[in-house]
Short mmCIF file of C-alpha atoms and ligand atoms in Angstrom, two decimals:
data_model
loop_
_atom_site.label_atom_id
_atom_site.label_comp_id
_atom_site.label_asym_id
_atom_site.label_seq_id
_atom_site.Cartn_x
_atom_site.Cartn_y
_atom_site.Cartn_z
CA UNK V 1 5.18 -0.52 1.20
CA UNK V 2 2.87 0.60 3.98
CA UNK V 3 4.08 1.10 7.53
CA UNK V 4 1.98 0.52 10.62
CA UNK V 5 0.79 3.45 12.68
CA UNK V 6 3.29 2.80 15.48
CA UNK V 7 6.18 2.53 13.00
CA UNK V 8 5.18 5.74 11.22
CA UNK V 9 4.81 7.66 14.46
CA UNK V 10 8.26 6.58 15.67
CA UNK V 11 9.75 7.90 12.44
CA UNK V 12 7.83 11.17 12.82
CA UNK V 13 9.07 11.47 16.41
CA UNK V 14 12.68 11.17 15.23
CA UNK V 15 12.08 14.35 13.27
CA UNK V 16 10.63 16.26 16.19
CA UNK V 17 6.91 15.54 15.85
CA UNK V 18 5.29 15.11 19.31
CA UNK V 19 3.52 11.75 19.69
CA UNK V 20 1.72 10.20 22.67
CA UNK V 21 3.64 7.88 24.99
CA UNK V 22 2.79 4.29 24.08
CA UNK V 23 3.85 0.73 23.27
CA UNK V 24 2.76 -2.18 21.12
CA UNK V 25 1.16 -5.30 22.62
CA UNK V 26 0.43 -8.68 21.11
CA UNK V 27 -1.77 -9.96 23.94
CA UNK V 28 -4.43 -8.61 26.29
CA UNK V 29 -2.25 -9.13 29.37
CA UNK V 30 0.59 -7.19 27.78
CA UNK V 31 -1.89 -4.45 26.95
CA UNK V 32 -2.90 -4.32 30.60
CA UNK V 33 0.71 -3.95 31.77
CA UNK V 34 1.37 -1.13 29.34
CA UNK V 35 -1.86 0.62 30.36
CA UNK V 36 -0.73 0.36 33.98
CA UNK V 37 2.60 1.95 33.17
CA UNK V 38 0.82 4.75 31.32
CA UNK V 39 -1.53 5.48 34.19
CA UNK V 40 -4.73 3.71 33.11
CA UNK V 41 -6.46 6.02 30.63
CA UNK V 42 -5.28 4.79 27.24
CA UNK V 43 -6.39 4.26 23.65
CA UNK V 44 -6.28 0.68 22.38
CA UNK V 45 -5.51 0.81 18.66
CA UNK V 46 -5.55 -2.08 16.19
CA UNK V 47 -2.40 -2.14 14.03
CA UNK V 48 -3.59 -3.14 10.59
CA UNK V 49 -2.55 -1.71 7.25
CA UNK V 50 -5.89 -0.17 6.33
CA UNK V 51 -7.57 3.14 7.03
CA UNK V 52 -10.87 3.65 8.83
CA UNK V 53 -10.00 1.55 11.85
CA UNK V 54 -11.94 3.91 14.13
CA UNK V 55 -15.17 3.47 12.20
CA UNK V 56 -14.65 -0.29 12.08
CA UNK V 57 -14.46 -0.46 15.90
CA UNK V 58 -10.70 -1.01 15.96
CA UNK V 59 -9.92 2.05 18.14
CA UNK V 60 -11.24 2.25 21.71
CA UNK V 61 -10.58 4.62 24.59
CA UNK V 62 -10.16 2.74 27.91
CA UNK V 63 -10.50 4.41 31.30
CA UNK V 64 -8.58 1.82 33.29
CA UNK V 65 -6.10 -0.97 32.74
CA UNK V 66 -8.96 -3.45 33.27
CA UNK V 67 -10.80 -1.88 30.41
CA UNK V 68 -7.64 -1.75 28.31
CA UNK V 69 -7.21 -5.49 28.77
CA UNK V 70 -10.83 -6.14 27.84
CA UNK V 71 -10.71 -3.96 24.70
CA UNK V 72 -7.35 -5.41 23.64
CA UNK V 73 -8.82 -8.93 23.93
CA UNK V 74 -11.76 -7.89 21.73
CA UNK V 75 -9.70 -6.04 19.16
CA UNK V 76 -7.07 -8.78 18.89
CA UNK V 77 -9.86 -11.15 17.74
CA UNK V 78 -11.06 -8.76 15.06
CA UNK V 79 -10.61 -8.74 11.33
CA UNK V 80 -10.67 -5.28 9.79
CA UNK V 81 -11.43 -5.13 6.07
CA UNK V 82 -10.25 -8.71 5.76
CA UNK V 83 -7.01 -8.24 7.72
CA UNK V 84 -6.52 -10.00 11.04
CA UNK V 85 -5.41 -7.81 13.96
CA UNK V 86 -2.20 -9.23 15.42
CA UNK V 87 -1.01 -6.25 17.43
CA UNK V 88 -2.49 -3.32 19.28
CA UNK V 89 -0.85 -0.02 20.11
CA UNK V 90 -1.53 1.19 23.63
CA UNK V 91 -1.18 4.98 23.70
CA UNK V 92 -1.73 7.40 26.52
CA UNK V 93 -5.18 8.87 25.78
CA UNK V 94 -5.27 12.46 24.64
CA UNK V 95 -7.99 14.93 25.62
CA UNK V 96 -8.92 16.14 22.20
CA UNK V 97 -10.30 19.62 21.54
CA UNK V 98 -10.01 19.60 17.75
CA UNK V 99 -8.62 17.46 14.94
CA UNK V 100 -6.44 18.69 12.07
CA UNK V 101 -5.46 16.79 8.95
CA UNK V 102 -1.81 17.14 7.84
CA UNK V 103 -0.39 15.09 4.96
CA UNK V 104 2.28 15.10 2.26
CA UNK V 105 2.14 13.19 -1.00
CA UNK V 106 3.49 13.54 -4.52
CA UNK V 107 1.58 15.71 -6.95
CA UNK V 108 2.59 14.11 -10.23
CA UNK V 109 0.96 16.79 -12.36
CA UNK V 110 2.93 19.51 -10.56
CA UNK V 111 6.02 17.30 -10.34
CA UNK V 112 6.40 18.31 -6.70
CA UNK V 113 5.41 17.07 -3.29
CA UNK V 114 2.29 18.74 -1.94
CA UNK V 115 1.35 19.41 1.67
CA UNK V 116 -2.37 19.16 2.38
CA UNK V 117 -3.88 20.56 5.54
CA UNK V 118 -7.38 20.93 6.89
CA UNK V 119 -8.89 22.13 10.13
CA UNK V 120 -11.65 19.58 9.50
CA UNK V 121 -9.43 16.54 10.13
CA UNK V 122 -10.35 13.20 11.66
CA UNK V 123 -12.21 10.14 10.51
CA UNK V 124 -14.37 12.00 7.97
CA UNK V 125 -11.57 13.57 5.94
CA UNK V 126 -12.55 11.68 2.76
CA UNK V 127 -16.01 13.21 2.98
CA UNK V 128 -14.49 16.66 3.52
CA UNK V 129 -12.32 16.17 0.43
CA UNK V 130 -15.34 15.11 -1.61
CA UNK V 131 -17.94 17.57 -0.43
CA UNK V 132 -16.05 20.67 0.71
CA UNK V 133 -12.66 20.50 -1.00
CA UNK V 134 -12.16 24.22 -0.31
CA UNK V 135 -11.57 23.25 3.34
CA UNK V 136 -8.30 21.60 2.33
CA UNK V 137 -5.28 23.86 1.87
CA UNK V 138 -2.65 22.68 -0.61
CA UNK V 139 0.91 23.98 -0.70
CA UNK V 140 3.58 22.65 -3.04
CA UNK V 141 7.04 22.01 -1.67
CA UNK V 142 10.11 22.62 -3.76
CA UNK V 143 12.09 19.40 -3.24
CA UNK V 144 15.41 21.26 -3.34
CA UNK V 145 14.42 24.04 -0.93
CA UNK V 146 12.23 21.97 1.36
CA UNK V 147 9.26 23.34 3.27
CA UNK V 148 9.87 27.05 3.96
CA UNK V 149 8.96 28.62 7.30
CA UNK V 150 6.69 31.16 5.61
CA UNK V 151 4.77 28.33 3.93
CA UNK V 152 4.05 26.71 7.29
CA UNK V 153 2.93 30.10 8.66
CA UNK V 154 0.67 30.67 5.64
CA UNK V 155 -0.93 27.29 6.21
CA UNK V 156 -1.41 27.97 9.92
CA UNK V 157 -3.13 31.25 9.10
CA UNK V 158 -5.23 29.68 6.36
CA UNK V 159 -6.67 27.02 8.69
CA UNK V 160 -7.26 29.61 11.47
CA UNK V 161 -4.88 27.90 13.87
CA UNK V 162 -4.60 29.90 17.13
CA UNK V 163 -1.56 32.14 16.95
CA UNK V 164 0.17 30.62 20.00
CA UNK V 165 0.35 27.24 18.20
CA UNK V 166 2.01 28.50 15.02
CA UNK V 167 5.53 27.85 16.20
CA UNK V 168 4.78 24.27 17.23
CA UNK V 169 2.84 23.73 14.00
CA UNK V 170 5.82 24.93 11.95
CA UNK V 171 8.07 22.41 13.66
CA UNK V 172 5.60 19.58 13.11
CA UNK V 173 5.03 20.45 9.44
CA UNK V 174 8.77 20.63 8.92
CA UNK V 175 9.33 17.37 10.83
CA UNK V 176 6.75 15.61 8.67
CA UNK V 177 8.44 16.94 5.54
CA UNK V 178 11.83 15.69 6.76
CA UNK V 179 10.36 12.27 7.58
CA UNK V 180 8.78 12.11 4.12
CA UNK V 181 11.92 13.17 2.29
CA UNK V 182 14.41 11.14 4.30
CA UNK V 183 12.39 7.93 3.97
CA UNK V 184 11.66 8.32 0.24
CA UNK V 185 7.97 8.13 1.08
CA UNK V 186 4.98 8.44 -1.24
CA UNK V 187 2.75 9.44 1.64
CA UNK V 188 3.31 10.78 5.15
CA UNK V 189 0.15 11.63 7.01
CA UNK V 190 -0.99 12.71 10.47
CA UNK V 191 -4.75 12.39 10.83
CA UNK V 192 -5.61 13.65 13.28
CA UNK V 193 -3.03 16.11 14.50
CA UNK V 194 -4.92 17.19 17.59
CA UNK V 195 -5.10 20.25 19.76
CA UNK V 196 -5.31 18.92 23.31
CA UNK V 197 -7.18 20.33 26.29
CA UNK V 198 -3.88 21.72 27.62
CA UNK V 199 -3.33 23.47 24.28
CA UNK V 200 -0.60 21.30 22.79
CA UNK V 201 -0.35 19.84 19.30
CA UNK V 202 -0.02 16.05 19.25
CA UNK V 203 0.18 13.51 16.40
CA UNK V 204 -2.41 10.96 17.50
CA UNK V 205 -2.39 8.89 14.29
CA UNK V 206 0.35 8.32 11.70
CA UNK V 207 0.60 6.69 8.33
CA UNK V 208 3.46 6.25 5.88
CA UNK V 209 3.69 4.62 2.48
CA UNK V 210 7.25 4.12 1.24
CA UNK V 211 8.38 4.01 -2.36
CA UNK V 212 9.25 0.35 -3.05
CA UNK V 213 11.74 1.41 -5.71
CA UNK V 214 13.76 3.35 -3.14
CA UNK V 215 13.71 0.72 -0.41
CA UNK V 216 17.18 -0.49 -1.35
CA UNK V 217 18.45 2.78 0.11
CA UNK V 218 16.69 2.07 3.41
CA UNK V 219 17.49 -1.44 4.62
CA UNK V 220 16.36 -0.43 8.12
CA UNK V 221 12.90 0.48 6.78
CA UNK V 222 12.70 -2.45 4.34
CA UNK V 223 12.95 -4.89 7.23
CA UNK V 224 9.83 -3.41 8.81
CA UNK V 225 7.74 -5.04 6.09
CA UNK V 226 4.89 -6.93 7.70
CA UNK V 227 4.83 -10.29 5.90
CA UNK V 228 1.87 -11.42 7.99
CA UNK V 229 -0.53 -9.19 6.19
CA UNK V 230 0.73 -9.37 2.64
CA UNK V 231 -0.83 -11.70 0.15
CA UNK V 232 1.28 -14.86 -0.07
CA UNK V 233 1.37 -14.63 -3.86
CA UNK V 234 2.86 -11.16 -3.72
CA UNK V 235 5.62 -12.27 -1.35
CA UNK V 236 6.42 -15.22 -3.62
CA UNK V 237 6.43 -12.97 -6.70
CA UNK V 238 8.85 -10.51 -5.12
CA UNK V 239 11.23 -13.40 -4.37
CA UNK V 240 11.50 -14.11 -8.10
CA UNK V 241 11.63 -10.47 -9.17
CA UNK V 242 8.17 -10.60 -10.74
CA UNK V 243 5.75 -7.67 -10.54
CA UNK V 244 2.48 -9.22 -9.53
CA UNK V 245 -0.81 -7.72 -8.40
CA UNK V 246 -3.79 -9.92 -7.65
CA UNK V 247 -7.16 -8.88 -9.06
CA UNK V 248 -10.65 -10.33 -8.87
CA UNK V 249 -11.21 -11.79 -12.35
CA UNK V 250 -10.78 -15.33 -13.71
CA UNK V 251 -8.29 -14.96 -16.57
CA UNK V 252 -4.70 -15.30 -15.43
CA UNK V 253 -2.22 -13.12 -17.34
CA UNK V 254 1.43 -13.82 -17.97
CA UNK V 255 3.04 -11.04 -19.93
CA UNK V 256 6.48 -9.55 -20.48
CA UNK V 257 6.59 -5.79 -19.98
CA UNK V 258 4.42 -3.66 -17.72
CA UNK V 259 2.87 -1.68 -20.60
CA UNK V 260 2.01 -4.83 -22.50
CA UNK V 261 0.61 -6.35 -19.31
CA UNK V 262 -1.75 -3.39 -18.86
CA UNK V 263 -2.78 -3.51 -22.51
CA UNK V 264 -3.50 -7.22 -22.13
CA UNK V 265 -5.74 -6.55 -19.14
CA UNK V 266 -7.57 -3.78 -21.02
CA UNK V 267 -8.22 -5.93 -24.05
CA UNK V 268 -9.49 -8.83 -21.94
CA UNK V 269 -12.02 -6.40 -20.48
CA UNK V 270 -12.85 -5.05 -23.93
CA UNK V 271 -13.96 -8.54 -24.96
CA UNK V 272 -16.05 -9.01 -21.83
CA UNK V 273 -13.60 -10.87 -19.59
CA UNK V 274 -11.99 -10.01 -16.26
CA UNK V 275 -8.24 -10.34 -15.63
CA UNK V 276 -7.25 -12.24 -12.48
CA UNK V 277 -3.95 -10.48 -12.08
CA UNK V 278 -1.35 -8.11 -13.37
CA UNK V 279 1.95 -9.90 -13.97
CA UNK V 280 5.09 -8.66 -15.63
CA UNK V 281 7.73 -11.36 -15.92
CA UNK V 282 10.26 -8.84 -17.23
CA UNK V 283 12.64 -9.12 -20.14
CA UNK V 284 14.74 -12.24 -20.76
CA UNK V 285 12.82 -14.26 -18.20
CA UNK V 286 14.42 -17.59 -17.29
CA UNK V 287 12.54 -20.91 -17.28
CA UNK V 288 12.71 -20.73 -13.48
CA UNK V 289 10.95 -17.37 -13.48
CA UNK V 290 8.32 -18.58 -15.93
CA UNK V 291 7.67 -21.63 -13.74
CA UNK V 292 7.32 -19.45 -10.65
CA UNK V 293 4.96 -17.16 -12.56
CA UNK V 294 2.74 -20.11 -13.54
CA UNK V 295 2.72 -21.40 -9.99
CA UNK V 296 1.66 -18.00 -8.66
CA UNK V 297 -1.07 -17.52 -11.28
CA UNK V 298 -2.51 -21.02 -10.90
CA UNK V 299 -2.54 -20.89 -7.11
CA UNK V 300 -5.57 -18.60 -7.45
CA UNK V 301 -8.69 -20.82 -7.25
CA UNK V 302 -10.69 -18.36 -9.41
CA UNK V 303 -8.61 -19.00 -12.52
CA UNK V 304 -10.58 -20.42 -15.46
CA UNK V 305 -8.09 -19.70 -18.27
CA UNK V 306 -4.60 -18.30 -18.70
CA UNK V 307 -3.50 -15.84 -21.35
CA UNK V 308 0.21 -15.80 -22.11
CA UNK V 309 1.24 -12.77 -24.11
CA UNK V 310 4.94 -12.66 -24.94
CA UNK V 311 6.64 -10.19 -27.20
CA UNK V 312 10.01 -11.73 -27.99
CA UNK V 313 12.63 -9.16 -28.81
CA UNK V 314 16.05 -10.25 -27.67
CA UNK V 315 14.53 -13.44 -26.29
CA UNK V 316 13.78 -15.92 -29.08
CA UNK V 317 10.26 -17.31 -29.46
CA UNK V 318 11.36 -20.96 -29.49
CA UNK V 319 13.31 -20.43 -26.27
CA UNK V 320 10.28 -18.86 -24.61
CA UNK V 321 8.08 -21.73 -25.83
CA UNK V 322 10.49 -24.33 -24.40
CA UNK V 323 10.50 -22.42 -21.13
CA UNK V 324 6.71 -22.46 -21.03
CA UNK V 325 6.60 -26.17 -21.87
CA UNK V 326 9.07 -27.17 -19.19
CA UNK V 327 7.17 -25.04 -16.66
CA UNK V 328 3.93 -26.76 -17.67
CA UNK V 329 5.48 -30.16 -17.24
CA UNK V 330 6.21 -29.28 -13.65
CA UNK V 331 2.91 -27.53 -12.90
CA UNK V 332 0.47 -29.53 -15.07
CA UNK V 333 -2.25 -26.87 -15.31
CA UNK V 334 -5.83 -28.04 -15.76
CA UNK V 335 -7.21 -24.85 -17.27
CA UNK V 336 -7.04 -23.87 -20.96
CA UNK V 337 -3.96 -21.89 -21.93
CA UNK V 338 -4.01 -19.34 -24.73
CA UNK V 339 -0.69 -18.14 -26.10
CA UNK V 340 0.18 -15.21 -28.26
CA UNK V 341 3.84 -15.17 -29.16
CA UNK V 342 5.41 -12.66 -31.53
CA UNK V 343 8.94 -11.64 -32.42
CA UNK V 344 12.08 -13.52 -33.40
CA UNK V 345 11.45 -17.23 -34.11
CA UNK V 346 7.80 -16.84 -33.09
CA UNK V 347 6.66 -19.32 -35.73
CA UNK V 348 8.79 -22.16 -34.31
CA UNK V 349 7.66 -21.25 -30.82
CA UNK V 350 3.99 -21.32 -31.77
CA UNK V 351 4.40 -24.71 -33.43
CA UNK V 352 5.96 -26.18 -30.29
CA UNK V 353 3.09 -24.89 -28.17
CA UNK V 354 0.37 -25.98 -30.60
CA UNK V 355 1.89 -29.48 -30.56
CA UNK V 356 1.49 -29.45 -26.79
CA UNK V 357 -2.26 -28.71 -27.11
CA UNK V 358 -2.11 -25.09 -26.17
CA UNK V 359 -4.43 -22.64 -27.91
CA UNK V 360 -2.33 -20.30 -30.04
CA UNK V 361 -3.36 -16.92 -31.37
CA UNK V 362 -1.98 -14.63 -34.04
CA UNK V 363 -2.98 -11.26 -32.68
CA UNK V 364 -3.62 -9.84 -29.26
CA UNK V 365 -7.33 -9.35 -30.07
CA UNK V 366 -7.56 -12.97 -31.22
CA UNK V 367 -5.81 -14.15 -28.05
CA UNK V 368 -8.07 -12.12 -25.76
CA UNK V 369 -11.22 -13.39 -27.46
CA UNK V 370 -10.01 -16.99 -27.21
CA UNK V 371 -9.12 -16.55 -23.54
CA UNK V 372 -12.51 -14.98 -22.73
CA UNK V 373 -14.30 -17.81 -24.56
CA UNK V 374 -12.15 -20.42 -22.82
CA UNK V 375 -12.87 -18.90 -19.40
CA UNK V 376 -16.61 -18.86 -20.08
CA UNK V 377 -16.81 -22.34 -21.53
CA UNK V 378 -13.90 -23.87 -19.66
CA UNK V 379 -13.76 -25.72 -16.40
P1 GDP I 401 -8.21 5.66 11.92
O1 GDP I 401 -9.68 5.58 12.12
O2 GDP I 401 -7.66 4.38 11.37
O3 GDP I 401 -7.79 6.85 11.14
O4 GDP I 401 -7.56 5.78 13.41
P2 GDP I 401 -7.16 7.07 14.30
O5 GDP I 401 -5.94 6.76 15.05
O6 GDP I 401 -7.14 8.31 13.47
O7 GDP I 401 -8.35 7.16 15.34
C1 GDP I 401 -9.68 7.46 14.95
C2 GDP I 401 -10.30 8.48 15.87
O8 GDP I 401 -10.26 8.01 17.20
C3 GDP I 401 -9.57 9.81 15.91
O9 GDP I 401 -9.95 10.66 14.87
C4 GDP I 401 -9.98 10.33 17.27
O10 GDP I 401 -11.22 10.99 17.17
C5 GDP I 401 -10.14 9.08 18.10
N1 GDP I 401 -8.94 8.94 18.94
C6 GDP I 401 -7.73 8.44 18.59
N2 GDP I 401 -6.86 8.55 19.61
C7 GDP I 401 -7.53 9.15 20.62
C8 GDP I 401 -7.18 9.57 21.95
O11 GDP I 401 -6.06 9.45 22.42
N3 GDP I 401 -8.17 10.14 22.71
C9 GDP I 401 -9.43 10.34 22.23
N4 GDP I 401 -10.33 10.89 23.02
N5 GDP I 401 -9.78 9.96 20.99
C10 GDP I 401 -8.86 9.39 20.20
MN1 MN I 402 -6.60 8.45 11.41
#
C-alpha cells in the first residue's frame, strides 16, 4: 500500500526528520488560506500515488497566495499518469542549494534492508541509477542492530556532505530507518533531501510503501488507504479475500494458488495470448468467492475469453464445478469459458461443465491453446 507524500512526511517527522511546514488542501481557496498562513511563498504539490509529479507539471512554486490559489486551481484539474488530483499539499517553499537522494528498501538477495544515498538526488534519480550507478552509495542494515552511527557517518563522507551537516544527516538517516522499521515498510524514501540556503537539511519530498501483509499490525496506517485512487476491481477483490491484479490482456484467469496463477499467465503468453489479470481465489474457495471472482473478471470490457484453471486437492472437482455453475447462473457470461479441472473427482466435475456448454481441457497446455483460440475467434 502506497502512502501519499504528506502522509509519509508526517510519519518521518514523528521520527525526527525535519519537514517543511505545510497543510493539505482540497480546493483553490483553501490553498490560498494556507499559503497566507505560511507567508506567501509556497510549493503547491499534487498528491497522487505516482512518481515524477514534478516533470508532469504537478509541482509548482508560488510567490504569493494569489499565485498559490491559481496553481492549486490548475493542479486540482489535472490527471497525472491517469490519476486524478484530488488534493494538493501546500508547503512552505525551501530555498534549495542541492538535492540528495535517501531511501531504504529491502534487498532480497542480501536478505537485509539496504540504505541507498546519492548526492545527485532529485527528479533525475532514475537516470543517475541507470547511467552512473557508482554515484549511489549502498549500505546494508542489520535488522537486529539497526542503522549504526558509523554507517551514517560513512555515508555522509562517501557523498561528500559538508562536515557541519553530518550530525543532522545521522539523525535523519536514523529517523528514516525507524520510520521504515516501525511501519513495516517496503520502501521509505526522501527525494530530495535538500540542503537549504541557510545550511539546513530538509525532507522536501517523502514516499512510503507499506507491506500489505503486515498492515494488520498497523490499523492506524491501514485506514490511510486512499480508496479514491485504487482500481475498483482491486477494492472489490480485497473484500472477498481474493488476490487480484489487473493486466492489459484479453484472457481472464481464474486460478487457485498464486504459483499456478503465474504459470497459467506464462503459458497463455507462450501460446500467443495475453492474460487480462492475475487472480488467486485461494484454497477451498466458496461458491460466493467464485461468484465474486467471475464478477470481477467479467467487469473488464477487454475480456474475450476466460480460462479457469483449478487444481482440486482437498476441494473436490464436482464441488468446484457446481460452484462455477451456480456462479455462472448468476453472472451469465457472454464470452467463451475454458476449464481445466484436475484432482479428486475431476472427471465428474468436467462432465458437469461440459454439459453446461463450457469448453473443457485435459491439460494446462490444451486449456491455454483453447483459451487463446477462443479469444482470437470469439466475440
Ligand atoms: P516528484 O517529482 O514527484 O518527485 O516531486 P518532488 O516533491 O520531489 O518535487 C520535484 C522537484 O521540485 C524537486 O526535486 C525540487 O527540485 C522541486 N521542489 C520541490 N519542493 C520545492 C521547494 O520547496 N522549493 C523549490 N525551490 N523547489 C522545490
Ligand atoms: Mn521526489
